[in-house]
């Protein structure tokens, strides 16, 4: 379905981003990976998933907190892949502290990586999408783009901001073949969440398994983690012709989190 398209997935060396990349590759899209840590393992994994379609997989190590590096990444996508057809703004970090103790540099980093990076990638890829009259922008927001939790002021502000950015871009492109939507996951068991489970276990003097149960029980009525593959399948739907008129939504996949 996506043969001939190129997807740039930020923060895709791990977790949800890697899941997105895998599902898009399975539909035949070329993939440009981004993120820190090992890139060779994820590259081989995604290439394997898309092998039946003969896809190409590239990698750019831009730090998403740095606009000049984001510009270099989009220039790489234009030069090596002929542009970006599907942009998945996924890179994100978390920091937990009450607002009066929130380190200023952590606030700036969360806003830069979780919100401003999506502004930069979007402003840089929209002209090419408009020229082709086709494009998909998918922003990985969160249940925290719709509701708040204590201790997460920067993350909640960034994710609510990302939902706002999604709506504005969807309106600006509404008469074109470019759509912009947000996906709002509940808990997904990735390194970002494992750290919060480990902190909870250490603070409460409980086992990691107990901490995991507590975490789910507090917010996620299904008591099950959402998976990167499920989120990837939602992204594939948003890339399909059936989703041509899905515009500016913040689509939660959260085991019932925001239904409460
Ligand atoms: P993760 O920690 O597993 O992966 C984050 C990815 O972003 C990694 O590839 C990492 O290298 C990359 N990254 C971090 N900082 C970067 C930077 N400055 N520049 C480039 N890449 C950077 O996290 P995840 O849980 O897969 O989260 C992915 C996205 O989904 C985030 O935006 C997160 O807020 C969102 N999300 C996660 C959950 C969850 O429960 N895990 C829930 C809702 C939303």
Tab-separated table of C-alpha atoms and ligand atoms in Angstrom:
chain	number	residue	atom	x	y	z
A	1	UNK	CA	0.000	0.000	0.000
A	2	UNK	CA	2.868	2.415	0.751
A	3	UNK	CA	5.345	1.272	-1.895
A	4	UNK	CA	7.261	4.242	-3.281
A	5	UNK	CA	6.558	6.423	-0.237
A	6	UNK	CA	9.229	7.437	2.256
A	7	UNK	CA	8.538	7.685	5.981
A	8	UNK	CA	10.754	9.666	8.356
A	9	UNK	CA	10.166	8.427	11.907
A	10	UNK	CA	11.934	10.467	14.596
A	11	UNK	CA	13.139	8.645	17.714
A	12	UNK	CA	12.856	5.270	16.015
A	13	UNK	CA	15.846	3.365	17.408
A	14	UNK	CA	13.607	2.090	20.217
A	15	UNK	CA	10.074	1.645	21.541
A	16	UNK	CA	7.063	3.107	19.756
A	17	UNK	CA	9.068	4.755	16.959
A	18	UNK	CA	10.629	1.426	16.022
A	19	UNK	CA	7.155	-0.164	16.085
A	20	UNK	CA	5.864	2.571	13.747
A	21	UNK	CA	8.818	2.065	11.406
A	22	UNK	CA	8.244	-1.703	11.320
A	23	UNK	CA	4.522	-1.466	10.493
A	24	UNK	CA	5.108	1.176	7.764
A	25	UNK	CA	7.945	-0.924	6.300
A	26	UNK	CA	5.643	-3.960	6.211
A	27	UNK	CA	3.395	-1.894	3.903
A	28	UNK	CA	6.325	-1.189	1.570
A	29	UNK	CA	7.394	2.305	2.687
A	30	UNK	CA	11.054	3.279	2.624
A	31	UNK	CA	12.085	4.263	6.133
A	32	UNK	CA	14.444	6.878	7.531
A	33	UNK	CA	15.285	6.068	11.126
A	34	UNK	CA	16.478	8.583	13.712
A	35	UNK	CA	17.425	8.412	17.374
A	36	UNK	CA	20.247	7.698	19.770
A	37	UNK	CA	22.040	4.449	20.603
A	38	UNK	CA	22.579	1.532	18.245
A	39	UNK	CA	21.171	2.206	14.768
A	40	UNK	CA	22.508	-0.878	12.963
A	41	UNK	CA	20.222	-3.339	14.831
A	42	UNK	CA	17.024	-1.330	14.174
A	43	UNK	CA	18.086	-0.749	10.529
A	44	UNK	CA	18.542	-4.484	9.930
A	45	UNK	CA	15.239	-5.257	11.691
A	46	UNK	CA	13.217	-2.781	9.595
A	47	UNK	CA	14.940	-3.820	6.363
A	48	UNK	CA	14.015	-7.434	7.107
A	49	UNK	CA	10.341	-6.549	7.754
A	50	UNK	CA	10.127	-4.716	4.404
A	51	UNK	CA	12.276	-7.156	2.428
A	52	UNK	CA	9.360	-8.537	0.389
A	53	UNK	CA	8.858	-4.998	-0.987
A	54	UNK	CA	12.563	-4.277	-1.537
A	55	UNK	CA	12.424	-1.177	0.642
A	56	UNK	CA	15.345	1.155	1.422
A	57	UNK	CA	16.201	2.051	5.002
A	58	UNK	CA	18.308	5.080	5.933
A	59	UNK	CA	19.362	6.627	9.218
A	60	UNK	CA	20.144	10.144	10.377
A	61	UNK	CA	21.339	10.812	13.918
A	62	UNK	CA	19.977	14.370	14.302
A	63	UNK	CA	19.503	15.487	17.890
A	64	UNK	CA	15.866	16.579	17.870
A	65	UNK	CA	16.561	19.362	20.357
A	66	UNK	CA	18.751	21.098	17.744
A	67	UNK	CA	16.991	22.870	14.829
A	68	UNK	CA	20.152	22.958	12.666
A	69	UNK	CA	20.493	19.154	12.949
A	70	UNK	CA	16.801	18.711	12.078
A	71	UNK	CA	17.389	20.824	8.958
A	72	UNK	CA	20.352	18.604	8.044
A	73	UNK	CA	18.170	15.480	8.488
A	74	UNK	CA	15.435	16.786	6.167
A	75	UNK	CA	18.104	17.826	3.638
A	76	UNK	CA	19.423	14.237	3.803
A	77	UNK	CA	15.870	12.895	3.222
A	78	UNK	CA	15.429	15.180	0.214
A	79	UNK	CA	18.804	14.320	-1.297
A	80	UNK	CA	18.767	10.554	-0.674
A	81	UNK	CA	15.035	9.681	-0.806
A	82	UNK	CA	13.463	12.462	-2.883
A	83	UNK	CA	11.619	13.900	0.122
A	84	UNK	CA	9.418	12.840	3.022
A	85	UNK	CA	5.897	11.558	2.270
A	86	UNK	CA	5.080	10.350	5.786
A	87	UNK	CA	6.411	12.206	8.808
A	88	UNK	CA	6.044	10.553	12.211
A	89	UNK	CA	7.007	12.965	14.978
A	90	UNK	CA	7.731	10.468	17.714
A	91	UNK	CA	10.964	11.400	19.543
A	92	UNK	CA	10.197	12.179	23.160
A	93	UNK	CA	11.577	12.220	26.684
A	94	UNK	CA	10.043	12.358	30.140
A	95	UNK	CA	11.065	13.985	33.404
A	96	UNK	CA	9.016	13.668	36.585
A	97	UNK	CA	9.132	16.347	39.326
A	98	UNK	CA	6.712	18.803	40.908
A	99	UNK	CA	6.673	22.171	39.166
A	100	UNK	CA	8.475	24.032	41.968
A	101	UNK	CA	11.359	21.550	41.797
A	102	UNK	CA	11.368	21.076	38.009
A	103	UNK	CA	14.914	21.680	36.712
A	104	UNK	CA	14.813	24.538	34.174
A	105	UNK	CA	17.107	22.700	31.750
A	106	UNK	CA	14.807	19.633	31.873
A	107	UNK	CA	11.781	21.831	31.092
A	108	UNK	CA	13.625	23.294	28.086
A	109	UNK	CA	14.711	19.847	26.874
A	110	UNK	CA	11.205	18.332	27.132
A	111	UNK	CA	9.639	21.267	25.259
A	112	UNK	CA	12.387	21.216	22.595
A	113	UNK	CA	12.268	17.457	21.927
A	114	UNK	CA	8.563	16.689	22.506
A	115	UNK	CA	7.084	19.838	20.908
A	116	UNK	CA	9.410	22.220	19.052
A	117	UNK	CA	11.072	19.425	17.045
A	118	UNK	CA	7.674	18.630	15.486
A	119	UNK	CA	7.287	22.274	14.476
A	120	UNK	CA	10.695	22.169	12.779
A	121	UNK	CA	10.210	18.888	10.916
A	122	UNK	CA	6.692	19.933	9.870
A	123	UNK	CA	7.689	23.362	8.571
A	124	UNK	CA	10.494	21.716	6.579
A	125	UNK	CA	8.492	18.864	4.978
A	126	UNK	CA	5.138	20.561	4.264
A	127	UNK	CA	6.344	22.386	1.093
A	128	UNK	CA	7.385	19.054	-0.488
A	129	UNK	CA	4.106	17.392	0.545
A	130	UNK	CA	2.093	20.284	-0.899
A	131	UNK	CA	4.061	20.020	-4.162
A	132	UNK	CA	3.153	16.297	-4.442
A	133	UNK	CA	-0.363	16.965	-3.094
A	134	UNK	CA	0.036	13.986	-0.772
A	135	UNK	CA	1.440	13.676	2.702
A	136	UNK	CA	0.789	12.267	6.133
A	137	UNK	CA	1.953	13.904	9.356
A	138	UNK	CA	1.436	11.764	12.443
A	139	UNK	CA	2.305	13.257	15.822
A	140	UNK	CA	2.900	10.911	18.752
A	141	UNK	CA	1.195	12.840	21.515
A	142	UNK	CA	-0.102	10.932	24.557
A	143	UNK	CA	-3.060	10.502	26.868
A	144	UNK	CA	-1.145	13.383	28.483
A	145	UNK	CA	-2.037	15.449	25.394
A	146	UNK	CA	-5.662	15.217	26.578
A	147	UNK	CA	-5.511	15.023	30.379
A	148	UNK	CA	-2.836	15.766	32.991
A	149	UNK	CA	-1.014	13.901	35.761
A	150	UNK	CA	0.813	15.450	38.698
A	151	UNK	CA	4.592	15.666	38.378
A	152	UNK	CA	4.603	15.929	34.591
A	153	UNK	CA	4.128	19.660	33.892
A	154	UNK	CA	6.606	19.865	31.013
A	155	UNK	CA	5.461	16.634	29.369
A	156	UNK	CA	1.760	17.519	29.702
A	157	UNK	CA	2.373	21.059	28.393
A	158	UNK	CA	4.392	19.729	25.441
A	159	UNK	CA	1.845	17.033	24.543
A	160	UNK	CA	-1.136	19.421	24.809
A	161	UNK	CA	0.907	21.776	22.620
A	162	UNK	CA	1.521	18.996	20.116
A	163	UNK	CA	-2.224	18.349	19.870
A	164	UNK	CA	-2.713	22.084	19.236
A	165	UNK	CA	-0.008	22.091	16.555
A	166	UNK	CA	-1.710	19.074	14.957
A	167	UNK	CA	-5.040	20.904	14.689
A	168	UNK	CA	-3.498	24.095	13.275
A	169	UNK	CA	-1.500	22.219	10.609
A	170	UNK	CA	-4.577	20.108	9.734
A	171	UNK	CA	-6.547	23.292	9.064
A	172	UNK	CA	-3.774	24.866	7.002
A	173	UNK	CA	-3.620	21.770	4.774
A	174	UNK	CA	-7.335	20.895	4.856
A	175	UNK	CA	-7.979	21.395	1.115
A	176	UNK	CA	-4.890	19.429	0.075
A	177	UNK	CA	-3.864	15.774	0.015
A	178	UNK	CA	-1.816	16.357	3.154
A	179	UNK	CA	-3.320	15.295	6.490
A	180	UNK	CA	-2.067	15.893	10.011
A	181	UNK	CA	-3.253	13.881	13.026
A	182	UNK	CA	-2.128	12.962	16.515
A	183	UNK	CA	-2.075	9.554	18.205
A	184	UNK	CA	-2.478	9.568	21.992
A	185	UNK	CA	-1.249	6.335	23.591
A	186	UNK	CA	-1.766	5.278	27.158
A	187	UNK	CA	0.959	3.198	28.829
A	188	UNK	CA	3.217	1.307	26.399
A	189	UNK	CA	5.986	-0.836	27.890
A	190	UNK	CA	9.079	0.886	26.437
A	191	UNK	CA	12.367	2.054	28.016
A	192	UNK	CA	10.685	5.436	28.736
A	193	UNK	CA	8.029	3.743	30.899
A	194	UNK	CA	10.318	1.032	32.317
A	195	UNK	CA	12.305	3.832	33.995
A	196	UNK	CA	9.120	5.087	35.695
A	197	UNK	CA	8.264	1.526	36.820
A	198	UNK	CA	11.779	1.043	38.223
A	199	UNK	CA	11.587	4.413	40.084
A	200	UNK	CA	8.187	3.449	41.506
A	201	UNK	CA	9.526	0.060	42.680
A	202	UNK	CA	12.562	1.677	44.313
A	203	UNK	CA	10.514	4.430	46.043
A	204	UNK	CA	7.779	2.075	47.275
A	205	UNK	CA	10.091	-0.773	48.264
A	206	UNK	CA	8.043	-3.121	46.040
A	207	UNK	CA	8.954	-5.493	43.226
A	208	UNK	CA	9.074	-4.358	39.592
A	209	UNK	CA	6.059	-6.623	38.877
A	210	UNK	CA	4.060	-4.942	41.674
A	211	UNK	CA	5.097	-1.503	40.436
A	212	UNK	CA	3.945	-2.430	36.910
A	213	UNK	CA	0.530	-3.524	38.240
A	214	UNK	CA	0.201	-0.297	40.296
A	215	UNK	CA	1.091	1.843	37.296
A	216	UNK	CA	-1.569	0.234	35.097
A	217	UNK	CA	-4.182	0.104	37.856
A	218	UNK	CA	-3.875	3.825	38.529
A	219	UNK	CA	-4.687	5.034	34.989
A	220	UNK	CA	-5.346	2.292	32.420
A	221	UNK	CA	-8.659	0.421	32.941
A	222	UNK	CA	-7.735	-2.397	30.518
A	223	UNK	CA	-4.815	-3.254	32.859
A	224	UNK	CA	-2.875	-4.076	29.692
A	225	UNK	CA	-0.097	-2.195	27.967
A	226	UNK	CA	-0.783	-0.820	24.487
A	227	UNK	CA	1.821	-2.239	22.061
A	228	UNK	CA	4.037	-0.454	19.521
A	229	UNK	CA	2.627	-2.782	16.825
A	230	UNK	CA	-0.960	-1.708	17.617
A	231	UNK	CA	0.071	1.939	17.386
A	232	UNK	CA	1.910	1.211	14.137
A	233	UNK	CA	-1.251	-0.306	12.683
A	234	UNK	CA	-3.169	2.876	13.556
A	235	UNK	CA	-0.476	4.861	11.717
A	236	UNK	CA	-0.888	2.557	8.700
A	237	UNK	CA	-4.639	3.264	8.734
A	238	UNK	CA	-3.961	7.023	8.882
A	239	UNK	CA	-1.779	6.600	5.773
A	240	UNK	CA	-4.533	4.766	3.855
A	241	UNK	CA	-7.024	6.362	1.414
A	242	UNK	CA	-9.791	5.515	3.930
A	243	UNK	CA	-8.264	8.160	6.210
A	244	UNK	CA	-8.188	10.956	3.594
A	245	UNK	CA	-10.730	12.888	5.648
A	246	UNK	CA	-9.370	12.145	9.075
A	247	UNK	CA	-7.896	15.567	9.838
A	248	UNK	CA	-6.786	17.222	13.052
A	249	UNK	CA	-7.850	14.402	15.373
A	250	UNK	CA	-6.183	13.406	18.645
A	251	UNK	CA	-6.899	9.670	18.512
A	252	UNK	CA	-6.415	7.922	21.809
A	253	UNK	CA	-5.375	4.259	22.071
A	254	UNK	CA	-5.136	4.045	25.811
A	255	UNK	CA	-7.009	1.064	27.283
A	256	UNK	CA	-9.760	3.453	28.422
A	257	UNK	CA	-7.511	5.999	30.216
A	258	UNK	CA	-9.303	9.177	29.089
A	259	UNK	CA	-12.789	7.625	29.167
A	260	UNK	CA	-12.736	7.902	32.982
B	1	LIG	P1	11.695	5.400	24.114
B	1	LIG	O1	12.514	6.031	25.202
B	1	LIG	O2	11.630	3.926	23.991
B	1	LIG	O3	12.168	5.949	22.704
B	1	LIG	C1	12.430	7.297	22.506
B	1	LIG	C2	13.176	7.448	21.198
B	1	LIG	O4	13.476	8.845	21.022
B	1	LIG	C3	14.520	6.711	21.175
B	1	LIG	O5	14.758	6.238	19.858
B	1	LIG	C4	15.518	7.807	21.526
B	1	LIG	O6	16.821	7.579	21.042
B	1	LIG	C5	14.872	8.993	20.818
B	1	LIG	N1	15.302	10.278	21.330
B	1	LIG	C6	15.257	10.750	22.599
B	1	LIG	N2	15.784	11.998	22.633
B	1	LIG	C7	16.138	12.309	21.358
B	1	LIG	C8	16.722	13.432	20.757
B	1	LIG	N3	17.079	14.512	21.461
B	1	LIG	N4	16.964	13.402	19.430
B	1	LIG	C9	16.647	12.304	18.690
B	1	LIG	N5	16.075	11.208	19.211
B	1	LIG	C10	15.830	11.214	20.542
B	1	LIG	O7	10.264	6.075	24.278
B	1	LIG	P2	8.817	5.624	23.778
B	1	LIG	O8	8.044	5.202	24.968
B	1	LIG	O9	8.903	4.730	22.600
B	1	LIG	O10	8.230	7.037	23.351
B	1	LIG	C11	8.055	7.442	22.012
B	1	LIG	C12	7.052	8.576	21.964
B	1	LIG	O11	5.785	8.110	22.419
B	1	LIG	C13	7.412	9.760	22.858
B	1	LIG	O12	7.063	10.956	22.215
B	1	LIG	C14	6.548	9.537	24.077
B	1	LIG	O13	6.276	10.737	24.746
B	1	LIG	C15	5.307	8.951	23.439
B	1	LIG	N6	4.468	8.187	24.365
B	1	LIG	C16	4.950	7.099	25.034
B	1	LIG	C17	4.121	6.403	25.883
B	1	LIG	C18	4.569	5.179	26.621
B	1	LIG	O14	3.798	4.700	27.483
B	1	LIG	N7	5.729	4.628	26.348
B	1	LIG	C19	2.801	6.825	26.071
B	1	LIG	C20	2.357	7.928	25.389
B	1	LIG	C21	3.196	8.604	24.529
